[in-house]
mmCIF file of C-alpha atoms in Angstrom:
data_model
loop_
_atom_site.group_PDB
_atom_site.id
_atom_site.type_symbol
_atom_site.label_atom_id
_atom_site.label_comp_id
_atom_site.label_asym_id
_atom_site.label_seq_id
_atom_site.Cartn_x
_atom_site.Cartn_y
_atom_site.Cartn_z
ATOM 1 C CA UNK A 1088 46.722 -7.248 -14.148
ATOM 2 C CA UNK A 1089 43.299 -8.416 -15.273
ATOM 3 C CA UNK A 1090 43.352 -11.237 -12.304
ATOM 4 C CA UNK A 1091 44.005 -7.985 -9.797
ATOM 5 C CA UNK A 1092 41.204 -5.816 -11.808
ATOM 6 C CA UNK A 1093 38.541 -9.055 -11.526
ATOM 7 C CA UNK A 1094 39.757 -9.800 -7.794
ATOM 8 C CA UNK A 1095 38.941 -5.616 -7.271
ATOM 9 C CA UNK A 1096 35.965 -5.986 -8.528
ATOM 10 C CA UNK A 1097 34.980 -9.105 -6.355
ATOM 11 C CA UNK A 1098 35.790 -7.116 -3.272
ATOM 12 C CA UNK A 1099 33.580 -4.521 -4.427
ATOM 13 C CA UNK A 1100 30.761 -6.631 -4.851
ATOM 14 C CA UNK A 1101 30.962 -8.492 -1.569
ATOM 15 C CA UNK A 1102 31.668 -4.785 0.326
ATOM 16 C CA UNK A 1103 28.375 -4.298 -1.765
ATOM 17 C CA UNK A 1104 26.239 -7.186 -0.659
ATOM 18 C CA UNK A 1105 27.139 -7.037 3.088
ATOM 19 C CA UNK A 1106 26.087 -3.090 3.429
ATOM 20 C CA UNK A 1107 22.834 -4.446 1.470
ATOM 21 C CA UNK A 1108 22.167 -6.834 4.350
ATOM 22 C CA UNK A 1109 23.241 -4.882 7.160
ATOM 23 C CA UNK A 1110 20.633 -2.159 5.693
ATOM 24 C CA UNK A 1111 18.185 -4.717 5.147
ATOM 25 C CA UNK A 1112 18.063 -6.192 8.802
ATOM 26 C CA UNK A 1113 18.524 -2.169 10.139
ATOM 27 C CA UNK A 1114 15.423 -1.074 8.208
ATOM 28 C CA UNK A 1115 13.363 -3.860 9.368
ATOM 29 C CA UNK A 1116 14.351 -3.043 13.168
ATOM 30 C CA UNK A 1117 13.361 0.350 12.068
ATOM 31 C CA UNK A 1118 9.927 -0.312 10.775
ATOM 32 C CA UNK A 1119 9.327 -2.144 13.881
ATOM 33 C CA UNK A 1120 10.307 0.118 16.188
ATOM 34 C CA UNK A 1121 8.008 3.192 14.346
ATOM 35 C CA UNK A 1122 5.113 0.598 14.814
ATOM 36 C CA UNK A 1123 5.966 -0.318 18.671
ATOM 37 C CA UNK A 1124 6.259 3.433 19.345
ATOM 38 C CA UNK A 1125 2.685 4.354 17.645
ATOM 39 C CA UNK A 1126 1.302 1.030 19.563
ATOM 40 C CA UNK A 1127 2.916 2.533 23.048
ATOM 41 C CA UNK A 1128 1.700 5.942 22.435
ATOM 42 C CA UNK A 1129 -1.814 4.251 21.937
ATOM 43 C CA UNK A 1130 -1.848 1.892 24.873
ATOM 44 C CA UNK A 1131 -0.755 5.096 27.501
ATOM 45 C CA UNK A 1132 -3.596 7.090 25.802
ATOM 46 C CA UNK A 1133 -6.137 4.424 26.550
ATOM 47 C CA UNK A 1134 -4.947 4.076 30.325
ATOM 48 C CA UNK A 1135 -6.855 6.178 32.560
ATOM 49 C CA UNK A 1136 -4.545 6.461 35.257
ATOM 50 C CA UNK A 1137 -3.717 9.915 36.373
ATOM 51 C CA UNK A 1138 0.160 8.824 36.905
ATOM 52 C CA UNK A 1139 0.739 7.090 33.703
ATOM 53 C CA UNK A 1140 3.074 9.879 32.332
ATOM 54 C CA UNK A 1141 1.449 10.884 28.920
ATOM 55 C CA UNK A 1142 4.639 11.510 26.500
ATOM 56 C CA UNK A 1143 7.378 9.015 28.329
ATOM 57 C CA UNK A 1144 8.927 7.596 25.665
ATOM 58 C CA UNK A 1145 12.474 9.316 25.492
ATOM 59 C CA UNK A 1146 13.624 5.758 24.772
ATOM 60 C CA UNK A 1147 12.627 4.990 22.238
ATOM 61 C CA UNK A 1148 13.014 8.701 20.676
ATOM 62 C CA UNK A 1149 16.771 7.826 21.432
ATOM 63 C CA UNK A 1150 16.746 4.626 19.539
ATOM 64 C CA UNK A 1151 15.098 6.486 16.394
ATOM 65 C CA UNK A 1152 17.512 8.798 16.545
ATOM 66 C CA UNK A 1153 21.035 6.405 17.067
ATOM 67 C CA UNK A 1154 19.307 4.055 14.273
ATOM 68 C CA UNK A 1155 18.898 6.827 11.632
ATOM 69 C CA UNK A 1156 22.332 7.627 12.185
ATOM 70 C CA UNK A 1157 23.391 3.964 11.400
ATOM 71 C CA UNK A 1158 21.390 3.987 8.383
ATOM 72 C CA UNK A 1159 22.522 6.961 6.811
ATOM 73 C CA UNK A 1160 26.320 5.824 7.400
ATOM 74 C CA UNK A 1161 25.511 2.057 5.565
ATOM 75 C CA UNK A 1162 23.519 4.072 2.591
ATOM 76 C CA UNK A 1163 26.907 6.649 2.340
ATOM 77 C CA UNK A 1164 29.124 3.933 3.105
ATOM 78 C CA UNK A 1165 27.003 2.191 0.024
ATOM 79 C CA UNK A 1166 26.845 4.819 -1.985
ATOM 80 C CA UNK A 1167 30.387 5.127 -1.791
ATOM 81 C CA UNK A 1168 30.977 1.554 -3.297
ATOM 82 C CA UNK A 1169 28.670 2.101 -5.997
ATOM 83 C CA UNK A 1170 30.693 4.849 -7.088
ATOM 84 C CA UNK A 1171 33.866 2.794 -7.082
ATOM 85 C CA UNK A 1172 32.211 0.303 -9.016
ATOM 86 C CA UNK A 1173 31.034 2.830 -11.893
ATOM 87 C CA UNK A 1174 34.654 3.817 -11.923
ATOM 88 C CA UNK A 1175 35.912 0.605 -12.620
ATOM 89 C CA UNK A 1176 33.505 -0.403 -15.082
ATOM 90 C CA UNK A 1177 34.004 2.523 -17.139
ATOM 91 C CA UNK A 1178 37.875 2.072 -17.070
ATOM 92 C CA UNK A 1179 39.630 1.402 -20.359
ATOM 93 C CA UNK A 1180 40.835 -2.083 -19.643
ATOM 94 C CA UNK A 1181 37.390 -3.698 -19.189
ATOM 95 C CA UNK A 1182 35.707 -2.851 -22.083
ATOM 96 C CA UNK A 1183 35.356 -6.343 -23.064
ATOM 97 C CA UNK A 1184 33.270 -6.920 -19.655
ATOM 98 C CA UNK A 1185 31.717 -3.831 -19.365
ATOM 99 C CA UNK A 1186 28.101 -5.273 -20.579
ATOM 100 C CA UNK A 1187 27.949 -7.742 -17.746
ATOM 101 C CA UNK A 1188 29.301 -4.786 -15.648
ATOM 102 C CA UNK A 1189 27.108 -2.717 -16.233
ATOM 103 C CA UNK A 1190 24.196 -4.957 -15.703
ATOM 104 C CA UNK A 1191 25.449 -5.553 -12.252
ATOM 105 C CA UNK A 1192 26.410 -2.214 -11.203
ATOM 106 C CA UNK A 1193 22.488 -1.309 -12.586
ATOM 107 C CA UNK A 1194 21.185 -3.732 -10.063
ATOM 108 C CA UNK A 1195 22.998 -2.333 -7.240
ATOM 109 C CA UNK A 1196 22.077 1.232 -7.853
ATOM 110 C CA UNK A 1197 18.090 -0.050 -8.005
ATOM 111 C CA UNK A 1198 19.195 -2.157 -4.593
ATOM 112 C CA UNK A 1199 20.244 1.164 -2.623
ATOM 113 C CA UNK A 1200 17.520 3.159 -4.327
ATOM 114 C CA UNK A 1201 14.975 1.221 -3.076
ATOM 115 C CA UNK A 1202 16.477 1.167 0.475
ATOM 116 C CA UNK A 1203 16.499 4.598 0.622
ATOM 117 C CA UNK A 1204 13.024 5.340 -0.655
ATOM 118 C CA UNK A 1205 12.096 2.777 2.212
ATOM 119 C CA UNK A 1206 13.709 4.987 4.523
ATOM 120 C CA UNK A 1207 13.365 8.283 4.109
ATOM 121 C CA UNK A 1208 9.733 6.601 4.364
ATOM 122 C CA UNK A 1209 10.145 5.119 7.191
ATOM 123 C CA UNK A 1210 11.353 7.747 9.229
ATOM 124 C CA UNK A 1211 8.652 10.318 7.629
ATOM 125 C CA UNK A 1212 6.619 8.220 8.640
ATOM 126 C CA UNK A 1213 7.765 7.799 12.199
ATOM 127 C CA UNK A 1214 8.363 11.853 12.901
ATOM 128 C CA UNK A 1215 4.509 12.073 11.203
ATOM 129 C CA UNK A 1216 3.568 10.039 14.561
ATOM 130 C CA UNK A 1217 5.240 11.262 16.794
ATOM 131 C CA UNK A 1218 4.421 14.657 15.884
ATOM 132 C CA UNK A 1219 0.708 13.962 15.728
ATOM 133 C CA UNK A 1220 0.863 11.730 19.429
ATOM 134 C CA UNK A 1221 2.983 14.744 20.890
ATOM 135 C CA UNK A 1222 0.012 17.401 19.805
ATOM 136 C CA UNK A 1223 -2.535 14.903 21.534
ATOM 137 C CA UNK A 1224 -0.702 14.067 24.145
ATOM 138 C CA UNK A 1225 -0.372 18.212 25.100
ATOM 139 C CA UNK A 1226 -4.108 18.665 23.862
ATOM 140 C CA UNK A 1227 -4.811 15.746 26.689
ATOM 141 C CA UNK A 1228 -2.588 17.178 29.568
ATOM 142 C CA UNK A 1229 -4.118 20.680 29.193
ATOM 143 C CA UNK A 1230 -7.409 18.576 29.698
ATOM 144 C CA UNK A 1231 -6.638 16.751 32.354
ATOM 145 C CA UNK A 1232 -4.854 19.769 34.763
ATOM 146 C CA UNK A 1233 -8.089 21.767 33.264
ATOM 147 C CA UNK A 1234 -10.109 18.763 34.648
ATOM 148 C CA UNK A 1235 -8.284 18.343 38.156
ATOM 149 C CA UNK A 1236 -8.320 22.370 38.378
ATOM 150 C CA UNK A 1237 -11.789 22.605 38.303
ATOM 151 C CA UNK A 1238 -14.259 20.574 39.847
ATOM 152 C CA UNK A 1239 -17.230 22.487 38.134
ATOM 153 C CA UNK A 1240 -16.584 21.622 35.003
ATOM 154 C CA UNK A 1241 -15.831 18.029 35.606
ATOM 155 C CA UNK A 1242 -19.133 16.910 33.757
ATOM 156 C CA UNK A 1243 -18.060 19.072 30.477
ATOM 157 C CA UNK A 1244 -14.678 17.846 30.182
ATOM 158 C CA UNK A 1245 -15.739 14.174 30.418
ATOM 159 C CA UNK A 1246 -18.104 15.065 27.504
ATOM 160 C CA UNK A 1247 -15.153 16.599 25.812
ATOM 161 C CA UNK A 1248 -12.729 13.106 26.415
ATOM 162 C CA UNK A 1249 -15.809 11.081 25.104
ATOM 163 C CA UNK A 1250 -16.411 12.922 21.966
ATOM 164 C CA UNK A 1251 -12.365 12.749 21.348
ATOM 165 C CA UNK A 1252 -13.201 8.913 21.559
ATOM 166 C CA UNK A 1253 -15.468 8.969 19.472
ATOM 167 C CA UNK A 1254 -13.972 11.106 15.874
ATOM 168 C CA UNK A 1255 -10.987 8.655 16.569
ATOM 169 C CA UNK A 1256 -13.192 5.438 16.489
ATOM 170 C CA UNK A 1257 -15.532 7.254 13.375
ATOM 171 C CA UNK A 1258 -12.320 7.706 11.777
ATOM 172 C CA UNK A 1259 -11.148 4.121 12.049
ATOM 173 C CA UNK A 1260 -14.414 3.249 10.663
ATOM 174 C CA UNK A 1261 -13.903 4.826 7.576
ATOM 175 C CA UNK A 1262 -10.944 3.453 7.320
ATOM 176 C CA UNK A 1263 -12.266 0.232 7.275
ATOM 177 C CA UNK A 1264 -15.088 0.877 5.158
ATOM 178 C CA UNK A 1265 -12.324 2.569 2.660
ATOM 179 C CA UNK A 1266 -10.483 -0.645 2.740
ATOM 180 C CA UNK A 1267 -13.661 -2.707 2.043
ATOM 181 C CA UNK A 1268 -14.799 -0.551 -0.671
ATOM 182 C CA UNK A 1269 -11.148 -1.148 -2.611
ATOM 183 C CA UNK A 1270 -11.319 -4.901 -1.915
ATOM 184 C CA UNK A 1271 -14.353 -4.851 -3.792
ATOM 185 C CA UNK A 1272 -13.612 -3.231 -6.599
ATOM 186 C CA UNK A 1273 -10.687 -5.040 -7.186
ATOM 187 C CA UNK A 1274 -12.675 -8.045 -7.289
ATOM 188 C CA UNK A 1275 -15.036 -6.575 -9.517
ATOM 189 C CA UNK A 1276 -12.423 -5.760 -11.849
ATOM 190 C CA UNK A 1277 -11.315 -9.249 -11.982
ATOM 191 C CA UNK A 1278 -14.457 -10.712 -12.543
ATOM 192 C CA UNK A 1279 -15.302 -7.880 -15.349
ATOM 193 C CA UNK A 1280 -11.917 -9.449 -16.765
ATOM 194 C CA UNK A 1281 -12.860 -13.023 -16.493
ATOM 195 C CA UNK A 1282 -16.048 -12.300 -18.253
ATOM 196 C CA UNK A 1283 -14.729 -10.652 -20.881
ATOM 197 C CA UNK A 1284 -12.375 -13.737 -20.755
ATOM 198 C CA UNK A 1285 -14.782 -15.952 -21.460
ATOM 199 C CA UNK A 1286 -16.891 -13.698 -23.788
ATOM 200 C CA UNK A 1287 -13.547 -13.673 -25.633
ATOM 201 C CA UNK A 1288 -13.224 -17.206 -25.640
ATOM 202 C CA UNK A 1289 -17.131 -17.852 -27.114
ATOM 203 C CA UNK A 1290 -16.092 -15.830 -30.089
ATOM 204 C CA UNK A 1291 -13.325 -17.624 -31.038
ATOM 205 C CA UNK A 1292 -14.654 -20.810 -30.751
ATOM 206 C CA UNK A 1293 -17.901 -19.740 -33.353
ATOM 207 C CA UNK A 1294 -15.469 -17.883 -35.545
ATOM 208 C CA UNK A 1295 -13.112 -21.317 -35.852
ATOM 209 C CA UNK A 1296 -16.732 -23.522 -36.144
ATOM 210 C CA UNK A 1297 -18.680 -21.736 -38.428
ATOM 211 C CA UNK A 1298 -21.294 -24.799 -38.568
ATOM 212 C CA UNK A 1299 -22.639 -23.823 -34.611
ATOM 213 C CA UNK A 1300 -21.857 -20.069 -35.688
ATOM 214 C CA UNK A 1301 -24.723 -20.791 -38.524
ATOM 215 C CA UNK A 1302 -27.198 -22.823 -36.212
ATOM 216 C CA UNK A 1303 -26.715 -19.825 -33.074
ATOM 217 C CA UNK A 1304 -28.103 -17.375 -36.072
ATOM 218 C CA UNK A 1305 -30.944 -20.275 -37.234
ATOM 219 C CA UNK A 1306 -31.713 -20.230 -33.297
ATOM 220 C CA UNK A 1307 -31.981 -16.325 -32.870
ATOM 221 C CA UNK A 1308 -33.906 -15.910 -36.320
ATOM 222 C CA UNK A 1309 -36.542 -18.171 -35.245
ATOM 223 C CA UNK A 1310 -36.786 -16.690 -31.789
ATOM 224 C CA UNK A 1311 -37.373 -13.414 -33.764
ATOM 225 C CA UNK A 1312 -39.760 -15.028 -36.030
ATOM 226 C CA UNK A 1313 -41.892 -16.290 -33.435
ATOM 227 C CA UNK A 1314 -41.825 -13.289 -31.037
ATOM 228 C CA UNK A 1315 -43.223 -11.342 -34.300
ATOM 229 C CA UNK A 1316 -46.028 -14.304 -34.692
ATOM 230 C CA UNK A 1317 -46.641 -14.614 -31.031
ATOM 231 C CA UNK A 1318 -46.713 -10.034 -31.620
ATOM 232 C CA UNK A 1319 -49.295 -10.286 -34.454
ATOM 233 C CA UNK A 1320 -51.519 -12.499 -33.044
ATOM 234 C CA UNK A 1321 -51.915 -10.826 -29.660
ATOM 235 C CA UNK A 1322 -52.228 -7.146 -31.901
ATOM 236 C CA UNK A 1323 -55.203 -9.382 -33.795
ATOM 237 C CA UNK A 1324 -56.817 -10.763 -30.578
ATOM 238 C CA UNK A 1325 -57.280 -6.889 -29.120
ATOM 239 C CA UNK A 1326 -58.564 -5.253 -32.443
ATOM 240 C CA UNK A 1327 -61.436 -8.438 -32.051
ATOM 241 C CA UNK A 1328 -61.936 -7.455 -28.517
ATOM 242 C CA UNK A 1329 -62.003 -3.958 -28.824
ATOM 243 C CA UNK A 1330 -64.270 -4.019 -31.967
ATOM 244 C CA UNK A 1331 -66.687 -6.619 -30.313
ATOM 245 C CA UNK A 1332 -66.785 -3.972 -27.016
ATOM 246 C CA UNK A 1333 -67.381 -1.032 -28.907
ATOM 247 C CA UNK A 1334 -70.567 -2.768 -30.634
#
Protein backbone atom coordinates (compact mmCIF):
# COMPACT_ATOMS: atom_id res chain seq x y z
CA UNK A 1 0.00 0.00 0.00
CA UNK A 2 2.68 2.51 0.91
CA UNK A 3 4.76 1.42 -2.44
CA UNK A 4 1.24 2.37 -4.44
CA UNK A 5 0.81 5.72 -2.15
CA UNK A 6 4.81 6.73 -2.93
CA UNK A 7 4.43 5.53 -6.72
CA UNK A 8 0.99 8.09 -6.63
CA UNK A 9 2.79 10.54 -5.47
CA UNK A 10 5.70 10.21 -8.09
CA UNK A 11 3.15 10.51 -10.84
CA UNK A 12 1.96 13.55 -9.33
CA UNK A 13 5.13 15.16 -9.25
CA UNK A 14 6.25 14.36 -12.77
CA UNK A 15 2.38 15.43 -14.09
CA UNK A 16 3.67 18.49 -11.98
CA UNK A 17 7.01 19.22 -13.52
CA UNK A 18 5.98 18.69 -17.19
CA UNK A 19 2.88 21.36 -16.96
CA UNK A 20 5.77 23.59 -15.25
CA UNK A 21 7.79 23.32 -18.46
CA UNK A 22 5.20 23.36 -20.94
CA UNK A 23 4.11 26.80 -19.11
CA UNK A 24 7.53 27.87 -18.97
CA UNK A 25 8.40 27.54 -22.80
CA UNK A 26 4.43 28.94 -23.53
CA UNK A 27 5.07 32.10 -21.48
CA UNK A 28 8.29 32.81 -23.06
CA UNK A 29 6.61 32.49 -26.69
CA UNK A 30 4.17 34.78 -25.11
CA UNK A 31 6.43 37.52 -23.96
CA UNK A 32 7.90 37.44 -27.31
CA UNK A 33 5.15 37.66 -29.25
CA UNK A 34 3.66 40.96 -26.99
CA UNK A 35 7.17 42.47 -27.87
CA UNK A 36 7.08 41.52 -31.81
CA UNK A 37 3.53 42.92 -31.92
CA UNK A 38 4.49 46.44 -30.13
CA UNK A 39 7.79 46.36 -32.53
CA UNK A 40 5.28 45.75 -35.74
CA UNK A 41 2.85 48.28 -34.65
CA UNK A 42 5.96 50.68 -34.44
CA UNK A 43 7.67 49.86 -37.69
CA UNK A 44 3.98 50.41 -39.80
CA UNK A 45 3.68 53.73 -37.86
CA UNK A 46 7.05 54.91 -39.01
CA UNK A 47 6.33 53.90 -42.79
CA UNK A 48 4.98 56.65 -44.70
CA UNK A 49 3.36 54.84 -47.31
CA UNK A 50 -0.23 55.65 -47.90
CA UNK A 51 -1.02 51.72 -48.55
CA UNK A 52 0.71 50.27 -45.63
CA UNK A 53 -2.60 49.29 -43.84
CA UNK A 54 -2.32 51.00 -40.34
CA UNK A 55 -3.93 48.26 -37.82
CA UNK A 56 -3.15 44.82 -39.97
CA UNK A 57 -2.20 42.66 -37.53
CA UNK A 58 -5.25 40.20 -37.08
CA UNK A 59 -2.49 37.59 -36.88
CA UNK A 60 -1.03 38.02 -34.49
CA UNK A 61 -4.28 39.18 -32.40
CA UNK A 62 -5.24 35.46 -33.24
CA UNK A 63 -2.12 34.00 -31.84
CA UNK A 64 -2.63 36.11 -28.47
CA UNK A 65 -5.76 34.94 -28.26
CA UNK A 66 -5.24 30.77 -29.10
CA UNK A 67 -2.01 31.15 -26.69
CA UNK A 68 -3.94 32.57 -23.68
CA UNK A 69 -6.22 29.85 -24.08
CA UNK A 70 -3.32 27.28 -23.83
CA UNK A 71 -2.05 28.92 -20.86
CA UNK A 72 -4.98 29.09 -18.86
CA UNK A 73 -5.70 25.22 -19.57
CA UNK A 74 -1.74 24.22 -18.32
CA UNK A 75 -2.27 26.71 -15.10
CA UNK A 76 -6.00 24.76 -14.44
CA UNK A 77 -4.65 21.64 -15.58
CA UNK A 78 -1.76 22.62 -12.81
CA UNK A 79 -3.75 23.78 -10.43
CA UNK A 80 -5.59 20.74 -10.55
CA UNK A 81 -2.47 18.58 -9.58
CA UNK A 82 -1.58 20.74 -6.85
CA UNK A 83 -4.76 20.05 -5.35
CA UNK A 84 -4.31 16.30 -5.63
CA UNK A 85 -1.11 16.61 -4.10
CA UNK A 86 -2.45 18.60 -0.89
CA UNK A 87 -4.90 15.76 -0.68
CA UNK A 88 -2.50 13.21 -0.45
CA UNK A 89 -0.22 14.80 1.81
CA UNK A 90 -2.76 15.50 4.28
CA UNK A 91 -4.05 11.82 4.18
CA UNK A 92 -3.77 9.77 7.35
CA UNK A 93 -1.29 7.22 6.14
CA UNK A 94 1.59 9.65 5.42
CA UNK A 95 1.96 11.37 8.40
CA UNK A 96 5.36 10.12 8.85
CA UNK A 97 6.31 11.94 5.37
CA UNK A 98 4.20 14.69 5.53
CA UNK A 99 7.22 17.26 6.48
CA UNK A 100 9.10 16.49 3.32
CA UNK A 101 5.59 16.66 1.69
CA UNK A 102 4.78 19.50 2.55
CA UNK A 103 7.97 21.18 1.67
CA UNK A 104 7.49 19.99 -1.82
CA UNK A 105 3.95 20.63 -2.35
CA UNK A 106 5.04 24.47 -0.89
CA UNK A 107 7.42 24.74 -3.75
CA UNK A 108 5.00 23.87 -6.32
CA UNK A 109 2.31 26.20 -5.20
CA UNK A 110 5.21 29.23 -5.27
CA UNK A 111 6.14 27.52 -8.95
CA UNK A 112 2.46 28.12 -10.40
CA UNK A 113 2.10 31.33 -8.44
CA UNK A 114 4.76 32.86 -9.99
CA UNK A 115 3.67 31.68 -13.50
CA UNK A 116 0.59 33.15 -13.14
CA UNK A 117 1.61 36.53 -11.80
CA UNK A 118 3.91 36.42 -15.02
CA UNK A 119 0.92 36.05 -16.96
CA UNK A 120 -1.80 37.76 -16.07
CA UNK A 121 1.24 40.32 -16.60
CA UNK A 122 1.99 39.46 -19.62
CA UNK A 123 -1.15 39.62 -21.23
CA UNK A 124 -2.04 43.08 -19.30
CA UNK A 125 0.57 44.06 -20.62
CA UNK A 126 -0.04 43.04 -24.20
CA UNK A 127 -4.00 44.29 -24.29
CA UNK A 128 -2.29 47.76 -22.61
CA UNK A 129 -0.53 47.92 -26.24
CA UNK A 130 -2.65 47.07 -28.25
CA UNK A 131 -5.19 49.22 -26.86
CA UNK A 132 -2.94 52.26 -26.84
CA UNK A 133 -1.52 51.36 -30.83
CA UNK A 134 -5.33 50.83 -31.81
CA UNK A 135 -6.25 54.59 -30.37
CA UNK A 136 -3.16 55.91 -32.47
CA UNK A 137 -3.57 54.04 -35.16
CA UNK A 138 -7.53 55.59 -35.50
CA UNK A 139 -6.14 59.08 -34.24
CA UNK A 140 -3.62 58.61 -37.47
CA UNK A 141 -6.25 57.39 -40.09
CA UNK A 142 -8.65 60.25 -39.21
CA UNK A 143 -5.42 62.34 -40.05
CA UNK A 144 -4.49 61.00 -42.94
CA UNK A 145 -8.28 60.84 -44.86
CA UNK A 146 -8.45 64.53 -43.12
CA UNK A 147 -5.09 65.13 -44.95
CA UNK A 148 -5.98 63.50 -48.46
CA UNK A 149 -9.58 65.28 -48.09
CA UNK A 150 -8.27 68.50 -48.01
CA UNK A 151 -5.60 69.94 -49.86
CA UNK A 152 -5.78 73.34 -47.91
CA UNK A 153 -4.86 72.21 -44.93
CA UNK A 154 -2.07 70.01 -46.05
CA UNK A 155 0.61 72.40 -44.42
CA UNK A 156 -1.33 72.18 -40.85
CA UNK A 157 -1.67 68.59 -40.71
CA UNK A 158 2.02 67.98 -41.49
CA UNK A 159 2.66 70.33 -38.50
CA UNK A 160 0.24 68.24 -36.57
CA UNK A 161 2.21 64.58 -37.66
CA UNK A 162 5.53 66.41 -36.69
CA UNK A 163 4.59 67.57 -33.32
CA UNK A 164 3.06 63.82 -32.70
CA UNK A 165 6.81 62.93 -33.48
CA UNK A 166 8.03 64.88 -31.43
CA UNK A 167 5.97 64.25 -27.54
CA UNK A 168 6.76 60.54 -28.56
CA UNK A 169 10.59 61.13 -28.97
CA UNK A 170 10.42 63.85 -25.65
CA UNK A 171 8.84 61.06 -23.97
CA UNK A 172 11.48 58.48 -24.76
CA UNK A 173 13.87 60.96 -23.55
CA UNK A 174 12.66 61.01 -20.26
CA UNK A 175 12.63 57.74 -20.18
CA UNK A 176 16.08 57.54 -20.62
CA UNK A 177 17.02 60.24 -18.46
CA UNK A 178 14.66 58.34 -15.71
CA UNK A 179 16.70 55.30 -16.25
CA UNK A 180 20.02 57.23 -15.89
CA UNK A 181 18.96 59.04 -12.90
CA UNK A 182 18.17 55.38 -11.03
CA UNK A 183 21.49 53.96 -12.28
CA UNK A 184 23.02 56.60 -10.44
CA UNK A 185 21.64 56.48 -7.42
CA UNK A 186 22.06 53.03 -7.08
CA UNK A 187 25.61 53.52 -7.44
CA UNK A 188 25.64 56.15 -5.04
CA UNK A 189 24.09 54.02 -2.59
CA UNK A 190 26.73 51.51 -2.96
CA UNK A 191 29.48 53.68 -2.65
CA UNK A 192 27.71 55.50 0.54
CA UNK A 193 27.83 51.70 1.73
CA UNK A 194 31.38 51.02 0.93
CA UNK A 195 32.36 54.11 2.75
CA UNK A 196 30.68 53.48 5.60
CA UNK A 197 32.39 50.04 5.05
CA UNK A 198 35.50 51.21 5.40
CA UNK A 199 34.73 53.95 8.01
CA UNK A 200 33.50 50.85 9.87
CA UNK A 201 36.51 49.03 9.36
CA UNK A 202 38.98 52.19 10.69
CA UNK A 203 37.14 51.96 13.94
CA UNK A 204 37.66 48.64 14.64
CA UNK A 205 41.04 48.48 13.87
CA UNK A 206 41.85 51.72 16.57
CA UNK A 207 39.44 50.21 19.04
CA UNK A 208 41.51 46.59 18.86
CA UNK A 209 45.09 48.88 18.79
CA UNK A 210 44.66 51.27 21.29
CA UNK A 211 48.54 52.30 20.95
CA UNK A 212 47.72 54.15 17.17
CA UNK A 213 44.18 55.01 18.80
CA UNK A 214 46.46 57.12 21.47
CA UNK A 215 49.03 58.60 18.86
CA UNK A 216 45.72 59.63 16.20
CA UNK A 217 44.56 61.77 19.52
CA UNK A 218 48.53 63.01 20.21
CA UNK A 219 48.29 63.95 16.32
CA UNK A 220 44.87 65.90 16.47
CA UNK A 221 45.81 67.61 19.93
CA UNK A 222 48.82 69.07 18.51
CA UNK A 223 47.14 70.13 15.30
CA UNK A 224 44.75 71.96 17.73
CA UNK A 225 47.53 73.28 19.72
CA UNK A 226 49.23 74.80 16.94
CA UNK A 227 46.20 76.17 15.02
CA UNK A 228 45.52 78.09 18.52
CA UNK A 229 49.43 79.31 18.44
CA UNK A 230 49.48 79.94 14.77
CA UNK A 231 45.51 81.95 16.03
CA UNK A 232 47.24 84.00 18.77
CA UNK A 233 49.99 85.13 17.03
CA UNK A 234 48.21 86.40 13.93
CA UNK A 235 45.38 88.14 16.68
CA UNK A 236 48.92 89.75 18.20
CA UNK A 237 50.41 90.79 14.80
CA UNK A 238 46.97 92.96 13.92
CA UNK A 239 46.52 94.63 17.44
CA UNK A 240 50.55 95.87 16.56
CA UNK A 241 49.41 96.94 13.20
CA UNK A 242 46.37 98.49 14.02
CA UNK A 243 47.84 100.33 17.10
CA UNK A 244 50.98 101.48 15.06
CA UNK A 245 48.22 102.89 12.18
CA UNK A 246 46.12 104.59 14.48
CA UNK A 247 49.29 106.61 15.91
Amino acid sequence: MAVGNSNYWEDLRKQARQLENELDLKLVSFSKLCTSYSSSREGRHGDSSDTTPLLNNSTQDRMFETMAVEIEQLLTKLTGVNDKMAEYSSAPGVTSMNAALMHTLQRHRDILQDYTHEFHKTKTNFLAIREREDLLGSVRKDIETYKSGSGVNNRRTELFLKEHEHLRNSDRLIEDTISIAMATKENMTSQRGLLKSIQSRVNTLANRFPAINNLIQRVNLRKRRDSLILGGVIGVCTILLLLYALH
